[in-house]
Tab-separated table of C-alpha atoms and ligand atoms in Angstrom:
chain	number	residue	atom	x	y	z
A	1	MET	CA	150.185	52.261	56.778
A	2	GLU	CA	146.437	52.236	56.562
A	3	LEU	CA	145.077	49.652	59.020
A	4	SER	CA	141.630	48.856	57.463
A	5	PRO	CA	142.676	47.252	54.097
A	6	TRP	CA	145.164	44.998	55.922
A	7	LEU	CA	142.609	44.011	58.565
A	8	GLU	CA	140.178	43.203	55.746
A	9	ARG	CA	142.791	41.167	53.994
A	10	ALA	CA	143.711	39.267	57.186
A	11	THR	CA	140.080	38.474	58.027
A	12	ALA	CA	139.341	37.394	54.413
A	13	GLU	CA	142.335	35.049	54.428
A	14	ILE	CA	141.279	33.456	57.722
A	15	ARG	CA	137.683	33.167	56.518
A	16	ASP	CA	139.056	31.433	53.426
A	17	TRP	CA	141.055	29.034	55.614
A	18	ALA	CA	137.900	28.372	57.738
A	19	SER	CA	135.721	27.627	54.751
A	20	SER	CA	138.176	25.061	53.555
A	21	HIS	CA	136.978	22.978	56.529
A	22	GLY	CA	133.460	22.939	55.162
A	23	PRO	CA	130.416	25.093	55.829
A	24	VAL	CA	129.156	25.736	59.457
A	25	ALA	CA	125.915	27.492	60.032
A	26	VAL	CA	125.934	30.100	62.807
A	27	HIS	CA	123.849	28.819	65.686
A	28	PRO	CA	120.751	30.913	66.370
A	29	SER	CA	121.830	31.414	70.028
A	30	LEU	CA	124.791	33.327	68.793
A	31	GLY	CA	122.849	35.585	66.436
A	32	VAL	CA	122.704	39.309	67.227
A	33	ASP	CA	120.306	42.015	66.141
A	34	GLU	CA	122.346	44.432	63.955
A	35	PRO	CA	120.601	47.611	64.964
A	36	ALA	CA	121.134	46.656	68.604
A	37	LEU	CA	124.821	46.047	67.865
A	38	ARG	CA	125.066	49.445	66.166
A	39	GLU	CA	123.510	51.142	69.187
A	40	ALA	CA	125.682	49.247	71.710
A	41	LEU	CA	128.771	49.966	69.659
A	42	ASP	CA	127.936	53.670	69.689
A	43	VAL	CA	127.714	53.572	73.419
A	44	LEU	CA	131.013	51.760	73.624
A	45	VAL	CA	132.780	54.209	71.380
A	46	ALA	CA	131.305	57.141	73.315
A	47	ARG	CA	132.705	55.635	76.462
A	48	LEU	CA	136.090	54.987	74.861
A	49	ARG	CA	136.264	58.688	73.970
A	50	LYS	CA	136.980	59.269	77.591
A	51	SER	CA	140.414	57.790	77.096
A	52	TYR	CA	143.543	59.864	77.101
A	53	PRO	CA	145.103	60.254	73.540
A	54	PHE	CA	148.019	57.867	74.105
A	55	PHE	CA	148.736	57.865	70.336
A	56	HIS	CA	149.351	61.639	70.200
A	57	PRO	CA	152.665	63.262	71.096
A	58	ARG	CA	150.714	65.689	73.309
A	59	TYR	CA	150.366	62.632	75.566
A	60	ALA	CA	153.822	62.677	77.175
A	61	GLY	CA	152.858	60.990	80.393
A	62	GLN	CA	153.109	57.253	81.288
A	63	MET	CA	154.393	54.276	79.352
A	64	LEU	CA	151.406	53.995	77.104
A	65	LYS	CA	150.881	53.991	73.353
A	66	PRO	CA	148.853	52.001	70.865
A	67	PRO	CA	150.367	48.941	69.176
A	68	HIS	CA	151.820	49.163	65.684
A	69	PRO	CA	149.177	48.510	63.018
A	70	VAL	CA	151.197	45.509	61.881
A	71	ALA	CA	150.843	44.043	65.414
A	72	VAL	CA	147.088	44.684	65.243
A	73	VAL	CA	146.810	42.817	61.917
A	74	GLY	CA	148.889	39.891	63.196
A	75	TYR	CA	146.867	39.804	66.406
A	76	VAL	CA	143.490	39.936	64.703
A	77	ALA	CA	144.444	37.268	62.153
A	78	ALA	CA	145.440	34.830	64.810
A	79	MET	CA	142.696	35.863	67.242
A	80	LEU	CA	140.019	34.834	64.772
A	81	ILE	CA	141.344	31.302	65.375
A	82	ASN	CA	142.063	32.040	69.052
A	83	PRO	CA	144.977	29.632	69.601
A	84	ASN	CA	146.174	28.943	73.159
A	85	ASN	CA	149.912	28.740	73.467
A	86	HIS	CA	149.737	26.656	76.641
A	87	ALA	CA	150.122	23.506	74.600
A	88	LEU	CA	150.880	22.395	71.085
A	89	ASP	CA	147.325	20.985	71.088
A	90	GLY	CA	146.001	24.485	71.523
A	91	GLY	CA	148.353	26.452	69.339
A	92	PRO	CA	150.432	24.309	66.974
A	93	ALA	CA	151.052	27.223	64.583
A	94	THR	CA	151.438	30.024	67.076
A	95	SER	CA	153.624	28.028	69.459
A	96	ALA	CA	156.166	27.822	66.594
A	97	LEU	CA	155.809	31.525	65.978
A	98	GLU	CA	156.369	32.169	69.753
A	99	THR	CA	159.489	30.051	69.774
A	100	GLU	CA	160.895	31.996	66.812
A	101	ALA	CA	159.964	35.392	68.219
A	102	VAL	CA	161.424	34.561	71.623
A	103	GLY	CA	164.576	33.253	69.887
A	104	ARG	CA	164.974	36.635	68.264
A	105	LEU	CA	164.588	38.386	71.618
A	106	ALA	CA	167.302	36.118	73.104
A	107	ALA	CA	169.618	36.891	70.125
A	108	MET	CA	169.028	40.609	70.612
A	109	PHE	CA	170.455	40.290	74.131
A	110	GLY	CA	173.336	38.087	72.941
A	111	LEU	CA	172.218	34.964	74.795
A	112	GLU	CA	174.014	32.002	73.354
A	113	ASN	CA	171.675	29.439	74.884
A	114	HIS	CA	168.305	30.251	76.300
A	115	LEU	CA	165.085	28.895	77.597
A	116	GLY	CA	162.210	31.398	77.343
A	117	HIS	CA	158.621	32.131	76.527
A	118	LEU	CA	156.096	34.901	76.368
A	119	THR	CA	153.978	35.714	79.342
A	120	SER	CA	150.870	37.846	79.956
A	121	SER	CA	152.942	40.570	81.509
A	122	GLY	CA	156.271	41.689	82.919
A	123	THR	CA	155.023	41.027	86.390
A	124	ILE	CA	154.367	37.367	85.596
A	125	ALA	CA	157.681	37.158	83.765
A	126	ASN	CA	159.487	38.486	86.803
A	127	LEU	CA	157.525	36.110	89.049
A	128	GLU	CA	158.819	33.220	86.937
A	129	ALA	CA	162.411	34.422	87.147
A	130	LEU	CA	162.056	34.841	90.958
A	131	PHE	CA	160.484	31.381	91.214
A	132	VAL	CA	163.442	29.760	89.403
A	133	ALA	CA	165.793	31.885	91.587
A	134	ARG	CA	164.142	30.432	94.682
A	135	GLU	CA	164.479	26.854	93.401
A	136	CYS	CA	168.154	27.494	92.669
A	137	HIS	CA	168.865	29.013	96.067
A	138	PRO	CA	166.185	27.818	98.493
A	139	GLY	CA	165.895	30.017	101.608
A	140	ALA	CA	168.307	32.667	100.299
A	141	ALA	CA	167.345	36.380	100.056
A	142	VAL	CA	166.697	38.488	97.034
A	143	ALA	CA	168.556	41.796	96.887
A	144	LEU	CA	166.406	44.576	95.411
A	145	SER	CA	167.262	48.163	94.664
A	146	THR	CA	164.963	50.758	96.329
A	147	GLU	CA	164.142	51.812	92.776
A	148	ALA	CA	163.154	48.283	91.576
A	149	HIS	CA	159.565	47.888	90.350
A	150	TYR	CA	157.158	47.567	93.230
A	151	THR	CA	155.962	44.161	92.035
A	152	HIS	CA	159.307	42.458	92.971
A	153	ALA	CA	158.667	42.909	96.715
A	154	ARG	CA	155.141	41.590	96.175
A	155	MET	CA	156.215	38.569	94.217
A	156	CYS	CA	158.972	37.786	96.734
A	157	HIS	CA	156.330	37.934	99.444
A	158	LEU	CA	154.177	35.581	97.328
A	159	LEU	CA	157.049	33.152	96.926
A	160	GLY	CA	158.042	33.377	100.620
A	161	LEU	CA	161.404	34.911	99.713
A	162	PRO	CA	163.098	37.270	102.114
A	163	THR	CA	164.332	40.553	100.522
A	164	ARG	CA	167.260	42.856	101.142
A	165	ALA	CA	166.997	46.485	100.173
A	166	VAL	CA	169.964	47.973	98.307
A	167	ALA	CA	170.320	51.727	98.245
A	168	ALA	CA	170.304	53.621	94.961
A	169	ASP	CA	172.760	56.424	94.089
A	170	ALA	CA	171.684	60.031	93.351
A	171	HIS	CA	170.840	58.947	89.812
A	172	GLY	CA	168.456	56.216	90.988
A	173	ARG	CA	170.801	53.439	89.921
A	174	MET	CA	171.665	50.563	92.241
A	175	ASP	CA	174.698	51.563	94.223
A	176	PRO	CA	177.448	48.870	93.834
A	177	ALA	CA	179.030	49.777	97.179
A	178	ALA	CA	175.721	49.258	98.921
A	179	LEU	CA	175.243	46.006	97.085
A	180	ALA	CA	178.731	44.804	98.171
A	181	GLU	CA	177.700	45.389	101.784
A	182	VAL	CA	174.451	43.462	101.378
A	183	LEU	CA	176.211	40.640	99.614
A	184	ALA	CA	178.855	40.486	102.361
A	185	THR	CA	176.160	39.188	104.768
A	186	GLY	CA	176.246	35.956	102.791
A	187	ASP	CA	172.472	35.419	102.756
A	188	VAL	CA	171.722	36.699	99.259
A	189	GLY	CA	170.938	34.134	96.553
A	190	THR	CA	169.796	36.475	93.836
A	191	VAL	CA	170.364	40.104	92.850
A	192	VAL	CA	167.643	41.843	90.828
A	193	ALA	CA	169.074	44.581	88.647
A	194	THR	CA	166.902	46.935	86.598
A	195	ALA	CA	167.827	47.997	83.086
A	196	GLY	CA	165.585	51.050	82.914
A	197	THR	CA	163.686	51.814	86.107
A	198	THR	CA	160.041	52.600	85.728
A	199	GLY	CA	160.279	55.906	87.615
A	200	ARG	CA	163.362	57.591	86.177
A	201	GLY	CA	164.441	55.216	83.400
A	202	ALA	CA	167.735	54.725	85.204
A	203	VAL	CA	169.868	51.842	84.070
A	204	ASP	CA	171.570	49.914	86.894
A	205	PRO	CA	175.320	49.180	86.360
A	206	VAL	CA	174.607	45.597	85.406
A	207	HIS	CA	178.295	45.034	84.513
A	208	GLU	CA	179.388	45.906	88.021
A	209	ILE	CA	176.491	44.128	89.666
A	210	LEU	CA	177.219	40.932	87.783
A	211	ALA	CA	180.894	40.886	88.810
A	212	LEU	CA	179.973	41.531	92.453
A	213	ALA	CA	177.208	38.891	92.529
A	214	ARG	CA	179.402	36.263	90.892
A	215	GLY	CA	182.040	36.907	93.580
A	216	HIS	CA	179.426	35.738	96.090
A	217	GLY	CA	177.859	32.946	94.097
A	218	ALA	CA	174.618	34.857	93.662
A	219	ARG	CA	172.351	34.766	90.615
A	220	VAL	CA	171.577	37.877	88.651
A	221	HIS	CA	168.161	38.589	87.277
A	222	VAL	CA	167.715	41.737	85.112
A	223	ASP	CA	164.326	43.348	84.979
A	224	ALA	CA	164.439	45.063	81.549
A	225	ALA	CA	160.646	45.052	81.208
A	226	TYR	CA	160.613	48.662	80.141
A	227	GLY	CA	164.224	49.243	79.024
A	228	GLY	CA	165.253	46.008	77.351
A	229	PHE	CA	164.819	47.060	73.729
A	230	PHE	CA	167.288	49.977	74.275
A	231	THR	CA	170.013	47.336	73.933
A	232	LEU	CA	169.480	47.948	70.174
A	233	LEU	CA	171.055	51.404	70.642
A	234	ALA	CA	174.043	50.258	72.653
A	235	GLN	CA	176.460	49.840	69.802
A	236	ASP	CA	178.098	52.126	67.313
A	237	ASP	CA	176.645	51.372	63.960
A	238	PRO	CA	178.249	52.118	60.562
A	239	ASP	CA	174.902	53.008	58.988
A	240	HIS	CA	173.107	54.572	61.910
A	241	GLY	CA	175.729	56.425	63.893
A	242	PRO	CA	177.262	56.071	67.345
A	243	ALA	CA	175.691	54.256	70.315
A	244	LEU	CA	172.906	56.320	71.953
A	245	VAL	CA	173.151	54.683	75.358
A	246	ASP	CA	176.082	53.648	77.584
A	247	PRO	CA	176.980	50.184	76.181
A	248	ARG	CA	178.466	48.655	79.327
A	249	PRO	CA	175.321	47.529	81.222
A	250	TRP	CA	173.741	46.237	78.015
A	251	ARG	CA	176.780	44.166	77.045
A	252	ALA	CA	176.625	42.484	80.449
A	253	LEU	CA	173.060	41.189	79.941
A	254	ALA	CA	174.309	38.169	78.039
A	255	GLY	CA	176.104	36.945	81.117
A	256	CYS	CA	173.131	37.196	83.458
A	257	ASP	CA	170.954	34.258	84.575
A	258	SER	CA	167.610	35.563	83.612
A	259	LEU	CA	165.992	38.606	82.123
A	260	VAL	CA	162.562	40.056	81.448
A	261	VAL	CA	161.472	42.302	78.611
A	262	ASP	CA	157.950	43.541	77.853
A	263	PRO	CA	157.142	43.676	74.113
A	264	HIS	CA	153.890	45.377	75.221
A	265	LYS	CA	155.924	48.319	76.459
A	266	HIS	CA	158.601	49.164	73.873
A	267	GLY	CA	158.024	46.380	71.446
A	268	LEU	CA	154.953	47.933	69.719
A	269	GLN	CA	152.596	45.200	71.010
A	270	PRO	CA	149.150	45.298	72.550
A	271	TYR	CA	148.928	44.298	76.213
A	272	GLY	CA	149.333	40.707	77.106
A	273	CYS	CA	152.922	40.342	75.939
A	274	GLY	CA	155.834	40.007	78.326
A	275	ALA	CA	158.779	37.662	78.013
A	276	VAL	CA	161.151	35.833	80.325
A	277	LEU	CA	164.503	34.457	79.223
A	278	PHE	CA	166.911	32.175	81.118
A	279	GLY	CA	170.553	31.741	80.121
A	280	ASP	CA	170.578	28.056	81.249
A	281	PRO	CA	167.970	25.895	79.517
A	282	ALA	CA	168.385	23.280	82.330
A	283	VAL	CA	166.118	25.419	84.576
A	284	ALA	CA	163.209	23.786	82.675
A	285	ARG	CA	163.418	21.083	85.343
A	286	PHE	CA	161.865	23.382	87.931
A	287	TYR	CA	158.686	23.704	85.852
A	288	ARG	CA	158.142	19.984	85.462
A	289	HIS	CA	154.572	18.984	85.914
A	290	ASP	CA	151.986	16.832	84.191
A	291	SER	CA	148.545	17.738	82.920
A	292	PRO	CA	145.803	15.162	82.483
A	293	TYR	CA	143.923	17.426	80.032
A	294	THR	CA	146.549	18.490	77.613
A	295	TYR	CA	149.760	17.417	75.987
A	296	PHE	CA	148.377	14.697	73.765
A	297	SER	CA	149.499	15.867	70.386
A	298	SER	CA	153.232	15.313	70.540
A	299	SER	CA	156.132	14.416	72.749
A	300	ALA	CA	157.780	17.703	71.719
A	301	PRO	CA	158.013	20.203	74.533
A	302	HIS	CA	154.915	22.318	75.011
A	303	LEU	CA	155.313	25.942	76.089
A	304	GLY	CA	152.990	25.148	78.985
A	305	GLU	CA	155.615	22.808	80.383
A	306	ILE	CA	158.029	25.683	80.789
A	307	SER	CA	155.610	28.372	82.098
A	308	LEU	CA	153.635	28.982	85.198
A	309	GLU	CA	150.569	30.280	83.417
A	310	CYS	CA	148.178	27.969	81.667
A	311	SER	CA	146.104	29.589	78.930
A	312	ARG	CA	148.019	32.255	76.996
A	313	SER	CA	147.149	34.128	73.857
A	314	GLY	CA	148.655	32.612	70.701
A	315	ALA	CA	147.554	35.843	69.002
A	316	ALA	CA	150.118	37.760	71.104
A	317	ALA	CA	152.852	35.554	69.629
A	318	ALA	CA	151.503	35.982	66.102
A	319	ALA	CA	151.468	39.788	66.541
A	320	LEU	CA	155.029	39.894	67.894
A	321	TRP	CA	156.365	37.629	65.155
A	322	LEU	CA	154.699	39.712	62.372
A	323	THR	CA	156.048	42.937	63.849
A	324	GLN	CA	159.534	41.488	63.993
A	325	GLU	CA	159.259	40.548	60.331
A	326	LEU	CA	158.617	44.216	59.391
A	327	LEU	CA	160.530	46.070	62.101
A	328	PRO	CA	163.364	43.709	62.914
A	329	LEU	CA	165.313	43.868	66.180
A	330	ASP	CA	168.184	45.943	64.766
A	331	ARG	CA	169.225	49.596	64.627
A	332	GLY	CA	167.382	50.226	61.365
A	333	GLY	CA	164.157	48.443	62.455
A	334	LEU	CA	162.776	48.759	65.903
A	335	GLY	CA	166.028	50.547	66.892
A	336	ALA	CA	165.037	53.540	64.767
A	337	VAL	CA	161.802	53.853	66.725
A	338	LEU	CA	163.622	53.860	70.085
A	339	ALA	CA	166.364	56.188	68.727
A	340	ALA	CA	163.823	58.919	67.942
A	341	GLY	CA	162.426	58.782	71.525
A	342	ARG	CA	165.963	58.721	72.960
A	343	ARG	CA	166.958	61.796	70.878
A	344	ALA	CA	163.780	63.534	71.932
A	345	ALA	CA	164.604	62.874	75.594
A	346	THR	CA	168.204	64.122	75.362
A	347	ASN	CA	167.131	67.182	73.342
A	348	TRP	CA	164.373	68.021	75.737
A	349	ALA	CA	166.733	67.656	78.706
A	350	ARG	CA	168.998	70.216	77.063
A	351	MET	CA	166.087	72.592	76.383
A	352	ILE	CA	164.945	72.268	80.019
A	353	GLN	CA	168.438	73.021	81.237
A	354	GLN	CA	168.346	76.271	79.327
A	355	SER	CA	164.747	77.151	80.347
A	356	PRO	CA	163.920	79.982	82.826
A	357	HIS	CA	160.760	78.088	83.777
A	358	LEU	CA	161.886	74.494	84.140
A	359	GLU	CA	164.671	72.644	85.825
A	360	LEU	CA	165.905	69.205	84.954
A	361	PHE	CA	165.619	66.670	87.792
A	362	GLN	CA	168.266	64.437	86.259
A	363	PRO	CA	169.718	63.714	82.842
A	364	PRO	CA	167.797	60.834	81.168
A	365	ASP	CA	169.479	57.477	80.714
A	366	LEU	CA	166.824	56.362	78.233
A	367	ASP	CA	163.621	58.180	77.166
A	368	ILE	CA	162.107	59.270	80.476
A	369	VAL	CA	162.556	62.916	81.282
A	370	THR	CA	162.168	64.099	84.880
A	371	TYR	CA	161.910	67.818	85.591
A	372	PHE	CA	160.119	70.343	87.770
A	373	PRO	CA	158.965	73.952	87.660
A	374	ARG	CA	161.359	76.772	88.507
A	375	SER	CA	160.167	79.641	90.654
A	376	PRO	CA	160.667	83.378	89.866
A	377	THR	CA	161.821	83.724	93.534
A	378	PRO	CA	163.672	80.846	95.089
A	379	TRP	CA	161.455	77.977	96.260
A	380	THR	CA	160.646	78.255	99.946
A	381	GLY	CA	160.630	74.492	100.077
A	382	THR	CA	159.908	71.276	98.248
A	383	ALA	CA	156.221	71.365	99.316
A	384	ALA	CA	155.561	74.388	97.144
A	385	LEU	CA	157.537	72.829	94.306
A	386	SER	CA	155.507	69.601	94.664
A	387	ALA	CA	152.253	71.556	94.598
A	388	ALA	CA	153.451	73.361	91.459
A	389	SER	CA	154.246	70.080	89.732
A	390	THR	CA	150.830	68.693	90.486
A	391	ASP	CA	149.230	71.952	89.370
A	392	VAL	CA	151.112	71.886	86.057
A	393	LEU	CA	149.943	68.291	85.518
A	394	ASP	CA	146.301	69.260	86.139
A	395	ARG	CA	146.455	72.438	84.102
A	396	GLY	CA	147.983	70.517	81.169
A	397	MET	CA	145.085	68.088	81.064
A	398	LYS	CA	142.423	70.800	81.306
A	399	ALA	CA	143.993	73.219	78.836
A	400	GLU	CA	142.486	73.988	75.441
A	401	ASP	CA	145.579	72.656	73.725
A	402	PRO	CA	146.184	69.916	76.326
A	403	VAL	CA	149.378	68.161	77.263
A	404	TYR	CA	149.409	65.047	79.338
A	405	LEU	CA	152.326	64.610	81.677
A	406	SER	CA	152.831	62.407	84.684
A	407	THR	CA	154.305	62.937	88.105
A	408	LEU	CA	156.879	61.056	90.078
A	409	ARG	CA	157.134	61.075	93.857
A	410	VAL	CA	160.791	61.035	94.888
A	411	GLU	CA	161.866	60.338	98.452
A	412	ALA	CA	163.063	63.601	100.004
A	413	GLY	CA	166.634	62.401	100.546
A	414	ALA	CA	166.900	61.324	96.941
A	415	PHE	CA	165.657	64.698	95.867
A	416	ALA	CA	168.130	66.581	98.096
A	417	ALA	CA	170.934	64.431	96.758
A	418	ARG	CA	170.371	65.968	93.349
A	419	HIS	CA	169.129	69.455	94.282
A	420	PRO	CA	170.605	70.409	97.645
A	421	ALA	CA	169.877	74.123	97.302
A	422	ILE	CA	166.126	73.632	97.633
A	423	PRO	CA	164.988	73.267	101.256
A	424	VAL	CA	163.251	70.045	101.889
A	425	ASP	CA	159.943	70.286	103.836
A	426	GLY	CA	158.213	66.979	103.480
A	427	SER	CA	159.053	63.270	103.191
A	428	GLU	CA	158.537	63.134	99.458
A	429	VAL	CA	158.889	65.518	96.555
A	430	THR	CA	156.669	65.483	93.456
A	431	VAL	CA	158.360	66.192	90.168
A	432	LEU	CA	157.132	65.931	86.597
A	433	ARG	CA	157.888	62.971	84.462
A	434	SER	CA	157.432	62.296	80.732
A	435	VAL	CA	157.994	59.048	78.956
A	436	LEU	CA	158.842	59.984	75.356
A	437	MET	CA	158.215	56.534	73.954
A	438	LYS	CA	156.679	57.543	70.664
A	439	PRO	CA	158.992	58.596	67.783
A	440	GLU	CA	156.455	61.310	67.062
A	441	ALA	CA	157.735	63.071	70.233
A	442	GLU	CA	160.809	64.240	68.340
A	443	PRO	CA	159.144	66.567	65.835
A	444	TYR	CA	156.645	67.703	68.484
A	445	LEU	CA	159.277	68.659	71.048
A	446	ASP	CA	159.339	72.442	70.534
A	447	HIS	CA	155.556	72.644	70.956
A	448	LEU	CA	155.576	70.362	73.977
A	449	HIS	CA	158.323	72.432	75.635
A	450	GLN	CA	156.562	75.725	74.977
A	451	ARG	CA	153.339	74.337	76.312
A	452	VAL	CA	154.864	73.094	79.585
A	453	GLU	CA	156.802	76.417	80.043
A	454	HIS	CA	153.517	78.242	79.524
A	455	LEU	CA	151.781	76.095	82.149
A	456	VAL	CA	154.491	76.975	84.671
A	457	ARG	CA	154.150	80.652	83.933
A	458	GLN	CA	150.415	80.422	84.388
A	459	HIS	CA	150.866	78.608	87.729
A	460	HIS	CA	153.028	81.389	89.065
A	461	GLN	CA	150.759	84.151	87.685
A	462	ASP	CA	147.647	82.636	89.387
A	463	ARG	CA	149.599	82.094	92.574
A	464	VAL	CA	150.400	85.774	93.058
A	465	LYS	CA	146.801	86.812	92.316
A	466	PRO	CA	144.871	87.716	95.501
B	1	LIG	C1	156.236	47.830	83.693
B	1	LIG	C2	157.300	47.198	84.535
B	1	LIG	C3	157.117	46.020	85.199
B	1	LIG	C4	155.752	45.377	85.237
B	1	LIG	O1	155.416	44.844	84.004
B	1	LIG	P1	153.889	44.709	83.596
B	1	LIG	O2	153.967	44.255	82.212
B	1	LIG	O3	153.225	45.982	83.769
B	1	LIG	O4	153.310	43.659	84.512
B	1	LIG	C5	158.185	45.484	85.866
B	1	LIG	N1	159.372	46.050	85.902
B	1	LIG	C6	159.630	47.194	85.263
B	1	LIG	C7	161.008	47.803	85.277
B	1	LIG	C8	158.573	47.850	84.526
B	1	LIG	O5	158.842	48.963	83.935
């Protein structure tokens, strides 16, 4: 879809609504000189040109891509009003949109009951889940996989919660046997599982973790900030084919105590859109507080009464709601977007396995591919391999036909667990990592693969030169 006509339509409609309230003259203090604006805008755009092309499939690096145009239209329409979803006084219309949009997220995960709301980010959403976890089990520890997002340890520190590290297996998934040992100490109140780790996209065995945790009376929080929407691909579908991810961890989500998903990662939204969901609506009691400034318009619950943040963008809720209307949370809607990236990841993994220039670090669970350069003569050690990964990353960005990858530092033991034949000489190993989160990655795959193979060949050629 072409963005401009819809943006024009949205702005015209909101202008029409505004004018129904009667004319308001723009105050002279807010007036701007149009030539000065044109000049400043030129400077801004010139500076924005220094961005990486997140929209293009040649950008196969981090979890970054522009929002869907529908989200932009929804966001701009509401932003012109600038509602604040802290309270019904601030966002009567967008609070209702948020409640609906969050209800659809809860339904996607199969939650029968829920309490939930949007947040500014996955970090804040996880903070809220950990805050509730602390109130449920005061003084008890939080068990975290070594592959959990780094912000969990930070947020536990902030909340004064002790943590227990749980080892991951060779695939980067939480190891249930290691969890059983940690749980046996009896001091764990909450287990944090990750459905799609940020590094490798590994999906923890939530079904096994849930059973173990329940055996010890511990809560289970699932951080699905990045991976959550892949639950759309976890079922065989008569119209869209078989499940594209292992269904077992996803099915278990409905039985967990809380979960976090980031619509600003895989939900086509601009930044400022995370979400936290609780299975037991009664946890609302932990948020209880009063505000002398707000909450005058109704006795109905305000979103600010069940969230830690105060001001929050109502436009984010409008954008998410509109996107869900057009790309619903099913296999044919948003699922089709994720399916293309998932197919691209599995296909690229297969191509890498057959490549004389690249080696697969591990098969992808979702849409993150991890790989590293092969060497014409066996690698002397992981240090040379790491240097080659970094060099391929740099060369890719500087090339005439650039490709943008990312790197992942893997702890040496974790690397050796997967690739024991390569001698380890260093505490960490750098491999290459690509998040194929745009559906456009699928038709671009042959070119991307050729480009990366070429960069590896160039690295080795330049290395042997005197
Ligand atoms: C991105 C991510 C986070 C942090 O979310 P933000 O929205 O960046 O604050 C937390 N956990 C996982 C697994 C993530 O991928």
